[in-house]
Short mmCIF file of C-alpha atoms in Angstrom, two decimals:
data_model
loop_
_atom_site.label_atom_id
_atom_site.label_comp_id
_atom_site.label_asym_id
_atom_site.label_seq_id
_atom_site.Cartn_x
_atom_site.Cartn_y
_atom_site.Cartn_z
CA MET X 23 -11.53 -32.08 -20.83
CA SER X 24 -10.49 -33.89 -17.63
CA LEU X 25 -9.96 -32.17 -14.31
CA TRP X 26 -6.18 -32.68 -14.45
CA SER X 27 -6.00 -31.33 -17.99
CA ARG X 28 -7.86 -28.21 -16.89
CA LEU X 29 -5.57 -27.86 -13.89
CA ALA X 30 -2.46 -28.26 -16.03
CA ASN X 31 -3.68 -25.58 -18.46
CA ALA X 32 -4.59 -23.31 -15.58
CA ALA X 33 -1.19 -23.82 -13.99
CA THR X 34 0.53 -22.87 -17.26
CA ALA X 35 -1.53 -19.69 -17.51
CA PHE X 36 -0.91 -19.05 -13.83
CA ARG X 37 2.86 -19.16 -14.26
CA LYS X 38 2.69 -16.78 -17.21
CA LEU X 39 1.20 -14.18 -14.91
CA GLY X 40 4.24 -14.48 -12.68
CA PRO X 41 5.07 -17.05 -10.01
CA SER X 42 2.86 -16.94 -6.97
CA VAL X 43 3.03 -18.78 -3.72
CA LYS X 44 -0.46 -18.75 -2.35
CA ILE X 45 -4.00 -18.23 -3.56
CA SER X 46 -6.42 -16.68 -1.10
CA GLY X 47 -10.09 -15.92 -1.25
CA ARG X 48 -11.21 -19.28 -2.70
CA ASP X 49 -11.56 -22.64 -0.98
CA ASP X 50 -12.72 -24.95 -3.78
CA ALA X 51 -10.77 -28.11 -4.54
CA ASP X 52 -9.60 -26.93 -7.97
CA THR X 53 -7.95 -23.85 -6.48
CA GLN X 54 -6.16 -25.90 -3.84
CA LYS X 55 -4.82 -28.30 -6.47
CA LEU X 56 -3.77 -25.36 -8.63
CA ALA X 57 -1.86 -23.89 -5.69
CA ARG X 58 -0.01 -27.15 -5.15
CA LEU X 59 0.90 -27.37 -8.83
CA ALA X 60 2.22 -23.81 -8.92
CA SER X 61 4.15 -23.91 -5.63
CA GLY X 62 5.38 -27.50 -5.48
CA SER X 63 9.06 -28.44 -5.37
CA ALA X 64 11.08 -31.42 -6.51
CA ALA X 65 11.55 -32.38 -2.87
CA GLY X 66 7.80 -32.97 -2.61
CA LYS X 67 7.14 -29.95 -0.38
CA VAL X 68 4.60 -27.23 -1.14
CA VAL X 69 6.36 -23.89 -0.76
CA THR X 70 4.27 -20.88 0.24
CA VAL X 71 5.17 -17.79 2.19
CA ASP X 72 3.67 -19.44 5.28
CA THR X 73 5.69 -22.65 4.92
CA ALA X 74 8.86 -20.73 4.01
CA LEU X 75 8.57 -18.77 7.25
CA THR X 76 8.83 -22.01 9.22
CA LEU X 77 12.48 -22.04 8.11
CA SER X 78 14.47 -20.07 10.65
CA THR X 79 16.73 -18.56 7.99
CA ALA X 80 13.86 -17.29 5.84
CA TRP X 81 12.12 -15.90 8.94
CA SER X 82 15.32 -14.18 10.09
CA CYS X 83 16.09 -12.68 6.67
CA MET X 84 12.58 -11.31 6.17
CA ARG X 85 12.41 -10.03 9.73
CA LEU X 86 15.85 -8.40 9.53
CA LEU X 87 15.03 -6.52 6.33
CA SER X 88 11.49 -5.59 7.37
CA GLU X 89 12.19 -4.45 10.91
CA THR X 90 15.37 -2.58 10.00
CA ILE X 91 13.67 -0.55 7.27
CA GLY X 92 10.43 -0.19 9.24
CA THR X 93 12.22 1.40 12.20
CA LEU X 94 14.18 3.91 10.12
CA PRO X 95 12.84 7.48 10.38
CA PHE X 96 11.05 8.39 7.15
CA PRO X 97 10.54 12.17 7.21
CA VAL X 98 9.16 14.35 4.43
CA TYR X 99 11.23 17.35 3.35
CA VAL X 100 10.44 20.57 1.52
CA LEU X 101 12.91 22.71 -0.42
CA ASP X 102 12.92 26.45 0.09
CA ALA X 103 13.65 29.07 -2.58
CA GLU X 104 17.40 28.70 -2.05
CA GLY X 105 17.36 24.92 -2.38
CA ASN X 106 17.80 24.21 1.32
CA ARG X 107 15.66 21.42 2.72
CA GLU X 108 13.63 21.48 5.89
CA VAL X 109 11.44 18.87 7.54
CA ALA X 110 7.89 19.45 6.22
CA ARG X 111 5.92 18.73 9.39
CA ASP X 112 2.94 20.68 8.07
CA GLU X 113 2.55 18.50 4.98
CA PRO X 114 -0.21 15.82 5.23
CA LEU X 115 2.17 13.21 3.82
CA TYR X 116 4.54 13.74 6.76
CA THR X 117 1.88 12.51 9.18
CA LEU X 118 1.18 9.42 7.05
CA LEU X 119 4.79 8.33 6.59
CA HIS X 120 6.29 9.45 9.87
CA ASP X 121 3.47 8.96 12.38
CA SER X 122 0.49 6.85 11.29
CA PRO X 123 -0.73 5.90 7.80
CA ASN X 124 -4.15 4.69 8.97
CA ASP X 125 -6.24 4.29 12.11
CA ARG X 126 -4.83 0.82 12.92
CA GLN X 127 -1.10 1.00 12.27
CA THR X 128 1.92 3.00 13.22
CA ALA X 129 4.30 4.15 10.50
CA ALA X 130 6.84 1.50 11.53
CA GLU X 131 4.25 -1.28 11.30
CA PHE X 132 3.09 -0.12 7.88
CA ILE X 133 6.57 0.13 6.31
CA GLU X 134 7.60 -3.14 7.97
CA GLY X 135 4.59 -4.88 6.45
CA GLN X 136 5.26 -3.42 3.00
CA VAL X 137 8.85 -4.65 3.04
CA ALA X 138 7.73 -8.09 4.29
CA CYS X 139 5.35 -8.29 1.31
CA LEU X 140 8.22 -7.37 -1.02
CA CYS X 141 10.33 -10.15 0.49
CA GLY X 142 7.54 -12.71 0.23
CA TRP X 143 5.49 -11.82 -2.85
CA GLY X 144 7.71 -9.30 -4.65
CA ASN X 145 4.96 -6.66 -4.46
CA ALA X 146 3.42 -4.45 -1.79
CA TYR X 147 0.06 -2.70 -2.13
CA ALA X 148 -1.97 -0.14 -0.21
CA GLU X 149 -5.25 1.60 -1.00
CA LYS X 150 -5.11 5.39 -1.09
CA ASN X 151 -8.05 7.03 0.69
CA TYR X 152 -8.82 10.69 0.03
CA LEU X 153 -10.84 13.39 1.73
CA GLY X 154 -11.53 15.64 -1.22
CA ALA X 155 -8.15 16.10 -2.88
CA ARG X 156 -6.20 15.36 0.32
CA LEU X 157 -4.63 11.95 0.91
CA VAL X 158 -5.68 10.92 4.42
CA ALA X 159 -4.87 7.20 4.74
CA LEU X 160 -2.98 4.27 3.27
CA GLU X 161 -4.68 0.91 3.88
CA PRO X 162 -2.48 -2.16 3.22
CA ILE X 163 -3.75 -4.85 0.82
CA HIS X 164 -2.63 -8.48 1.03
CA PRO X 165 -0.61 -9.12 -2.16
CA ALA X 166 -1.81 -12.75 -2.47
CA THR X 167 -5.29 -11.47 -3.35
CA VAL X 168 -4.26 -8.90 -6.00
CA SER X 169 -4.51 -9.32 -9.76
CA ILE X 170 -3.82 -6.60 -12.33
CA ARG X 171 -5.84 -5.91 -15.45
CA VAL X 172 -4.67 -3.55 -18.21
CA ASP X 173 -7.29 -2.06 -20.52
CA ASP X 174 -6.89 -1.05 -24.17
CA THR X 175 -5.51 2.36 -23.23
CA GLY X 176 -2.77 0.89 -21.03
CA ARG X 177 -4.44 1.93 -17.79
CA ARG X 178 -4.03 -0.53 -14.93
CA PHE X 179 -6.81 -1.76 -12.68
CA TYR X 180 -6.22 -3.67 -9.45
CA ARG X 181 -8.65 -6.38 -8.37
CA PHE X 182 -8.32 -7.72 -4.83
CA ALA X 183 -10.31 -9.48 -2.14
CA GLU X 184 -11.37 -7.68 1.01
CA ARG X 185 -13.50 -9.26 3.74
CA GLY X 186 -14.65 -11.95 1.35
CA LYS X 187 -15.68 -9.50 -1.37
CA SER X 188 -13.92 -8.64 -4.61
CA ARG X 189 -13.10 -5.02 -5.42
CA GLU X 190 -11.44 -3.28 -8.35
CA LEU X 191 -9.75 0.12 -8.23
CA PRO X 192 -7.85 2.16 -10.85
CA GLU X 193 -4.13 2.65 -10.48
CA GLU X 194 -4.64 6.20 -9.18
CA ARG X 195 -6.14 4.71 -6.01
CA ILE X 196 -3.40 2.12 -5.36
CA PHE X 197 0.05 2.58 -3.86
CA HIS X 198 2.16 -0.17 -5.44
CA ILE X 199 5.81 -0.91 -4.61
CA ARG X 200 7.36 -3.39 -7.03
CA GLY X 201 10.27 -5.62 -6.16
CA PHE X 202 12.93 -6.91 -8.52
CA GLY X 203 11.54 -7.73 -11.94
CA PHE X 204 11.73 -7.15 -15.65
CA GLY X 205 9.78 -3.91 -15.71
CA GLY X 206 6.32 -5.45 -15.97
CA ASP X 207 3.21 -4.73 -13.98
CA LYS X 208 4.40 -6.90 -11.08
CA GLY X 209 7.63 -7.68 -9.29
CA LEU X 210 8.92 -11.24 -9.00
CA SER X 211 8.35 -13.29 -5.86
CA PRO X 212 11.60 -14.43 -4.19
CA ILE X 213 9.78 -17.27 -2.43
CA ALA X 214 8.25 -18.55 -5.66
CA TYR X 215 11.53 -18.60 -7.56
CA ALA X 216 13.35 -20.09 -4.55
CA ARG X 217 10.83 -22.90 -4.13
CA GLN X 218 13.36 -25.63 -4.97
CA THR X 219 15.81 -24.30 -2.37
CA MET X 220 13.04 -23.77 0.17
CA GLY X 221 11.47 -27.15 -0.57
CA THR X 222 14.78 -28.96 -0.07
CA ALA X 223 15.37 -27.07 3.18
CA LEU X 224 11.87 -27.98 4.41
CA ALA X 225 12.51 -31.63 3.54
CA ALA X 226 15.86 -31.57 5.37
CA ASP X 227 14.19 -30.08 8.46
CA GLU X 228 11.56 -32.79 8.36
CA VAL X 229 14.19 -35.53 8.08
CA ALA X 230 16.09 -34.03 11.02
CA ALA X 231 12.91 -33.87 13.10
CA LEU X 232 12.00 -37.47 12.28
CA THR X 233 15.55 -38.56 13.10
CA PHE X 234 15.26 -36.98 16.53
CA ALA X 235 11.79 -38.44 16.97
CA ASN X 236 13.20 -41.92 16.38
CA GLY X 237 16.00 -41.63 18.88
CA LEU X 238 18.76 -40.39 16.54
CA SER X 239 19.51 -43.95 15.39
CA LEU X 240 18.24 -46.44 12.90
CA SER X 241 16.76 -49.71 13.96
CA GLY X 242 19.43 -52.33 14.43
CA PHE X 243 19.63 -56.08 14.12
CA VAL X 244 18.02 -58.55 16.48
CA LYS X 245 20.15 -61.68 16.53
CA GLU X 246 18.73 -65.03 17.54
CA ALA X 247 20.77 -67.43 19.58
CA ALA X 248 21.81 -70.62 17.84
CA GLY X 249 19.02 -73.18 17.81
CA THR X 250 16.28 -70.66 18.63
CA LYS X 251 13.09 -70.93 16.61
CA THR X 252 10.90 -67.80 16.57
CA SER X 253 7.25 -67.86 15.65
CA PRO X 254 5.51 -65.00 13.76
CA GLU X 255 3.63 -64.09 16.96
CA GLN X 256 6.90 -63.74 18.85
CA LEU X 257 8.36 -61.50 16.13
CA THR X 258 5.27 -59.27 16.24
CA ALA X 259 5.53 -59.02 20.02
CA LEU X 260 9.23 -58.17 19.68
CA MET X 261 8.58 -55.35 17.21
CA ASP X 262 5.86 -53.95 19.47
CA LEU X 263 8.41 -53.95 22.28
CA PHE X 264 10.85 -51.91 20.16
CA ASP X 265 8.13 -49.46 19.17
CA ARG X 266 7.43 -48.71 22.82
CA PHE X 267 11.04 -47.62 23.34
CA LEU X 268 11.43 -45.39 20.28
CA GLY X 269 11.66 -41.62 20.57
CA SER X 270 13.77 -39.06 22.36
CA ALA X 271 11.69 -39.41 25.53
CA LYS X 272 12.98 -42.98 25.93
CA VAL X 273 16.68 -42.10 25.61
CA GLY X 274 18.65 -43.76 28.41
CA LYS X 275 15.94 -46.28 29.23
CA VAL X 276 16.71 -49.99 29.52
CA MET X 277 14.74 -52.28 27.21
CA PRO X 278 14.47 -55.95 28.20
CA LEU X 279 14.87 -58.49 25.42
CA PRO X 280 13.30 -61.97 25.40
CA THR X 281 15.53 -64.90 26.22
CA GLY X 282 17.68 -65.93 23.27
CA PHE X 283 17.80 -62.54 21.55
CA GLU X 284 20.61 -59.99 21.27
CA PHE X 285 20.22 -56.42 19.93
CA GLN X 286 22.97 -54.98 17.74
CA ALA X 287 22.37 -51.29 16.91
CA LEU X 288 23.14 -49.65 13.59
CA SER X 289 24.31 -46.15 14.48
CA MET X 290 23.41 -43.33 12.12
CA ASN X 291 24.03 -39.92 13.62
CA PRO X 292 23.19 -36.63 11.84
CA GLU X 293 26.77 -36.11 10.67
CA ASP X 294 26.79 -39.53 9.01
CA ALA X 295 23.58 -38.61 7.18
CA GLN X 296 25.09 -35.18 6.33
CA LEU X 297 22.07 -33.50 7.83
CA LEU X 298 24.09 -30.86 9.62
CA GLU X 299 26.11 -30.01 6.51
CA THR X 300 22.98 -29.90 4.37
CA ARG X 301 21.13 -27.61 6.75
CA ALA X 302 24.14 -25.29 7.10
CA PHE X 303 24.36 -25.07 3.32
CA HIS X 304 20.68 -24.14 3.14
CA VAL X 305 21.30 -21.22 5.48
CA GLU X 306 23.75 -19.76 2.98
CA GLU X 307 21.47 -20.57 0.05
CA ILE X 308 18.43 -18.85 1.55
CA CYS X 309 20.52 -15.84 2.59
CA ARG X 310 21.68 -15.61 -1.03
CA TRP X 311 18.08 -15.36 -2.23
CA PHE X 312 17.39 -12.47 0.15
CA ARG X 313 20.86 -10.92 -0.28
CA VAL X 314 21.49 -10.94 3.45
CA PRO X 315 24.97 -11.73 4.85
CA PRO X 316 24.73 -15.01 6.80
CA PHE X 317 26.46 -13.60 9.87
CA MET X 318 23.53 -11.20 10.36
CA VAL X 319 21.13 -14.11 10.90
CA GLY X 320 23.40 -15.93 13.35
CA HIS X 321 25.35 -18.11 10.89
CA THR X 322 28.97 -17.52 11.92
CA GLU X 323 30.53 -20.71 10.60
CA LYS X 324 32.55 -18.83 8.00
CA SER X 325 34.22 -15.45 8.33
CA THR X 326 32.61 -12.53 6.59
CA SER X 327 34.30 -10.56 3.82
CA TRP X 328 32.23 -7.45 4.60
CA GLY X 329 34.90 -5.86 6.79
CA THR X 330 36.05 -6.39 10.34
CA GLY X 331 34.39 -3.51 12.17
CA ILE X 332 30.68 -3.24 12.86
CA GLU X 333 30.60 0.07 11.00
CA GLN X 334 32.08 -1.47 7.85
CA GLN X 335 29.65 -4.38 8.06
CA MET X 336 26.71 -2.02 8.45
CA ILE X 337 27.86 0.00 5.44
CA GLY X 338 28.00 -3.20 3.38
CA PHE X 339 24.55 -4.27 4.60
CA LEU X 340 23.14 -0.83 3.82
CA THR X 341 24.73 -0.67 0.37
CA PHE X 342 23.94 -4.13 -0.96
CA SER X 343 20.91 -5.29 1.05
CA LEU X 344 18.87 -2.26 2.13
CA ARG X 345 19.60 0.36 -0.52
CA PRO X 346 17.48 -1.28 -3.28
CA TYR X 347 14.45 -1.47 -0.97
CA LEU X 348 14.92 2.09 0.31
CA THR X 349 15.22 3.49 -3.21
CA ARG X 350 12.15 1.61 -4.45
CA ILE X 351 10.05 2.91 -1.55
CA GLU X 352 11.28 6.50 -1.85
CA GLN X 353 10.67 6.61 -5.60
CA ALA X 354 7.25 4.96 -5.27
CA VAL X 355 6.28 7.63 -2.73
CA LYS X 356 7.50 10.39 -5.02
CA LYS X 357 5.69 9.05 -8.08
CA GLN X 358 2.43 7.85 -6.49
CA LEU X 359 1.84 9.90 -3.33
CA ILE X 360 3.16 13.38 -4.21
CA PRO X 361 1.28 15.45 -6.82
CA ALA X 362 3.24 16.10 -10.01
CA LYS X 363 3.30 19.85 -9.36
CA ASP X 364 5.04 19.34 -5.99
CA ARG X 365 7.60 16.66 -6.89
CA GLY X 366 10.37 19.19 -7.39
CA ARG X 367 9.68 20.74 -3.99
CA ILE X 368 8.54 17.91 -1.67
CA PHE X 369 10.22 14.54 -1.22
CA ALA X 370 10.54 11.76 1.37
CA GLU X 371 13.86 10.22 2.34
CA PHE X 372 14.91 7.64 4.91
CA ASN X 373 17.21 8.90 7.64
CA LEU X 374 20.21 6.55 7.81
CA ASP X 375 22.12 8.24 10.62
CA GLY X 376 21.17 5.52 13.09
CA LEU X 377 22.54 2.74 10.86
CA LEU X 378 25.79 4.58 10.21
CA ARG X 379 26.33 5.59 13.84
CA ALA X 380 29.92 4.78 14.81
CA ASP X 381 31.27 3.99 18.28
CA SER X 382 32.01 6.74 20.81
CA GLU X 383 35.62 7.12 19.73
CA GLY X 384 34.68 7.33 16.06
CA ARG X 385 31.87 9.84 16.72
CA SER X 386 34.10 12.09 18.78
CA ALA X 387 36.73 12.13 16.03
CA MET X 388 34.05 12.90 13.42
CA TYR X 389 32.53 15.75 15.44
CA ALA X 390 35.98 17.21 16.12
CA SER X 391 36.84 17.19 12.43
CA LEU X 392 33.48 18.63 11.35
CA GLY X 393 33.50 21.29 14.04
CA GLN X 394 37.10 22.39 13.51
CA ASN X 395 36.72 22.66 9.75
CA GLY X 396 33.50 24.66 9.59
CA TYR X 397 31.11 21.89 8.48
CA MET X 398 29.04 21.67 11.67
CA THR X 399 28.32 23.90 14.62
CA ARG X 400 28.76 22.72 18.19
CA ASN X 401 25.02 22.72 18.77
CA GLU X 402 24.40 20.65 15.63
CA GLY X 403 26.74 18.03 17.03
CA ARG X 404 25.08 18.21 20.44
CA ARG X 405 21.66 17.69 18.89
CA ARG X 406 22.92 14.50 17.24
CA GLU X 407 23.90 13.24 20.69
CA ASN X 408 20.54 14.35 22.19
CA LEU X 409 22.21 17.07 24.27
CA LYS X 410 20.82 20.53 24.96
CA PRO X 411 22.23 23.43 22.90
CA MET X 412 24.73 25.76 24.56
CA PRO X 413 24.86 29.57 24.25
CA GLY X 414 27.18 30.61 21.44
CA GLY X 415 27.22 27.14 19.94
CA ASP X 416 25.50 28.04 16.67
CA VAL X 417 28.57 29.64 15.07
CA LEU X 418 30.65 27.82 12.48
CA THR X 419 34.35 27.82 13.37
CA VAL X 420 37.55 26.62 11.74
CA GLN X 421 40.77 25.27 13.15
CA SER X 422 42.63 28.56 12.63
CA ASN X 423 42.23 29.70 16.25
CA LEU X 424 38.55 28.69 15.89
CA VAL X 425 37.57 32.09 14.51
CA PRO X 426 34.11 32.58 12.86
CA LEU X 427 33.98 31.98 9.14
CA ASP X 428 32.96 35.55 8.38
CA GLN X 429 36.21 36.73 10.05
CA LEU X 430 38.50 34.63 7.87
CA GLY X 431 41.01 36.76 5.93
CA LYS X 432 40.62 39.70 8.31
CA THR X 433 43.88 40.30 10.18
CA PRO X 434 43.28 41.68 13.67
CA PRO X 435 45.22 44.90 14.45
CA ARG X 436 48.56 44.37 16.11
CA PRO X 437 48.97 45.77 19.62
CA THR X 438 51.09 48.96 19.86
CA GLN X 439 54.62 48.29 21.09
CA PRO X 440 55.41 50.22 24.27
CA ALA X 441 58.09 52.92 24.11
CA ALA X 442 61.49 52.29 25.63
CA GLY X 443 61.34 52.45 29.38
CA GLU X 444 57.52 52.17 29.55
CA PRO X 445 56.07 49.28 31.47
CA LEU X 446 54.68 46.38 29.44
#
């Protein structure tokens, strides 16, 4: 069987495992050709996570999703006997998710990296390290190196490359967050399925760059004067002269022409070539793949239908863009990092107060309504604004003269009316 036949068969098997965008850990020629077959596009561009990130829109979408989720507080809670939740600072998982999951990363860096892997490869992995029965660290694993094997009993095993060596661990030792998919062992890679869109955008960027490099105009016509006879040597010298004046660095320079010649330029600006329209369209296309509103990555050409206020836009972004990632991470933590016996008592949940924070006028109206209707104490509101508590501010009050809740329904005794002639 020829090399190309083997590569074609391997590429077919490779796609059946789920689209990938990059193969790491091997440098042989067959692997490189296989990678090009699996990640190529009709535009002739090889699309990998690395090449996709050279597109400003893809970079902005992945960074927006990753950094926003990575910087959200991710505390661990415990439920008491009455069903009230409290922050479980004494739980080992709290330290891993809120402070530092390993000796090299902060919690924000770890979550940010996991979301970036979901955006690029559709999967995020981390090795679970234990000290006895206690989970003490989560070490991230590059998703491009991971393959999954399922044995006869249905148990999954994860094989991955680490420092040039191959390792295999059972599913109990791997923290795996899956992106959108069909319920299989792996999520689907957005970059791999968007390779035609990404490849066309990469080609358009290259055309734009080459257009700038050649002075934003096509070569024109060189007209000979009547009766002029040009030799091949003179034509070669003339073309060399034009080559020396190509490029944006030569804009505005004066180029001398030999006697008897006249230059007539053929103008072709980016709008004529529809480069600007094409690149603007690719911004919207790439944002559609990542489900990010274009205005959040600096594309303000069209008005948004996500509301007019920043609060309404943030609610839309949270609901349609962030919520699926947040839910996947929270449920993966519950299923894979919390023992089965504790799942009804301990859970982790992202704190979204910062994203939903309104302006000063909106916050003051909210606190007034919550405080005057018995939903929040004054000190609870002050803590949200990072203010010190005040004496007597831990009592719930209602609008009815702001009396304590436990005094509602109790009519205070009326003062005795003075007798006739007595002073008031």
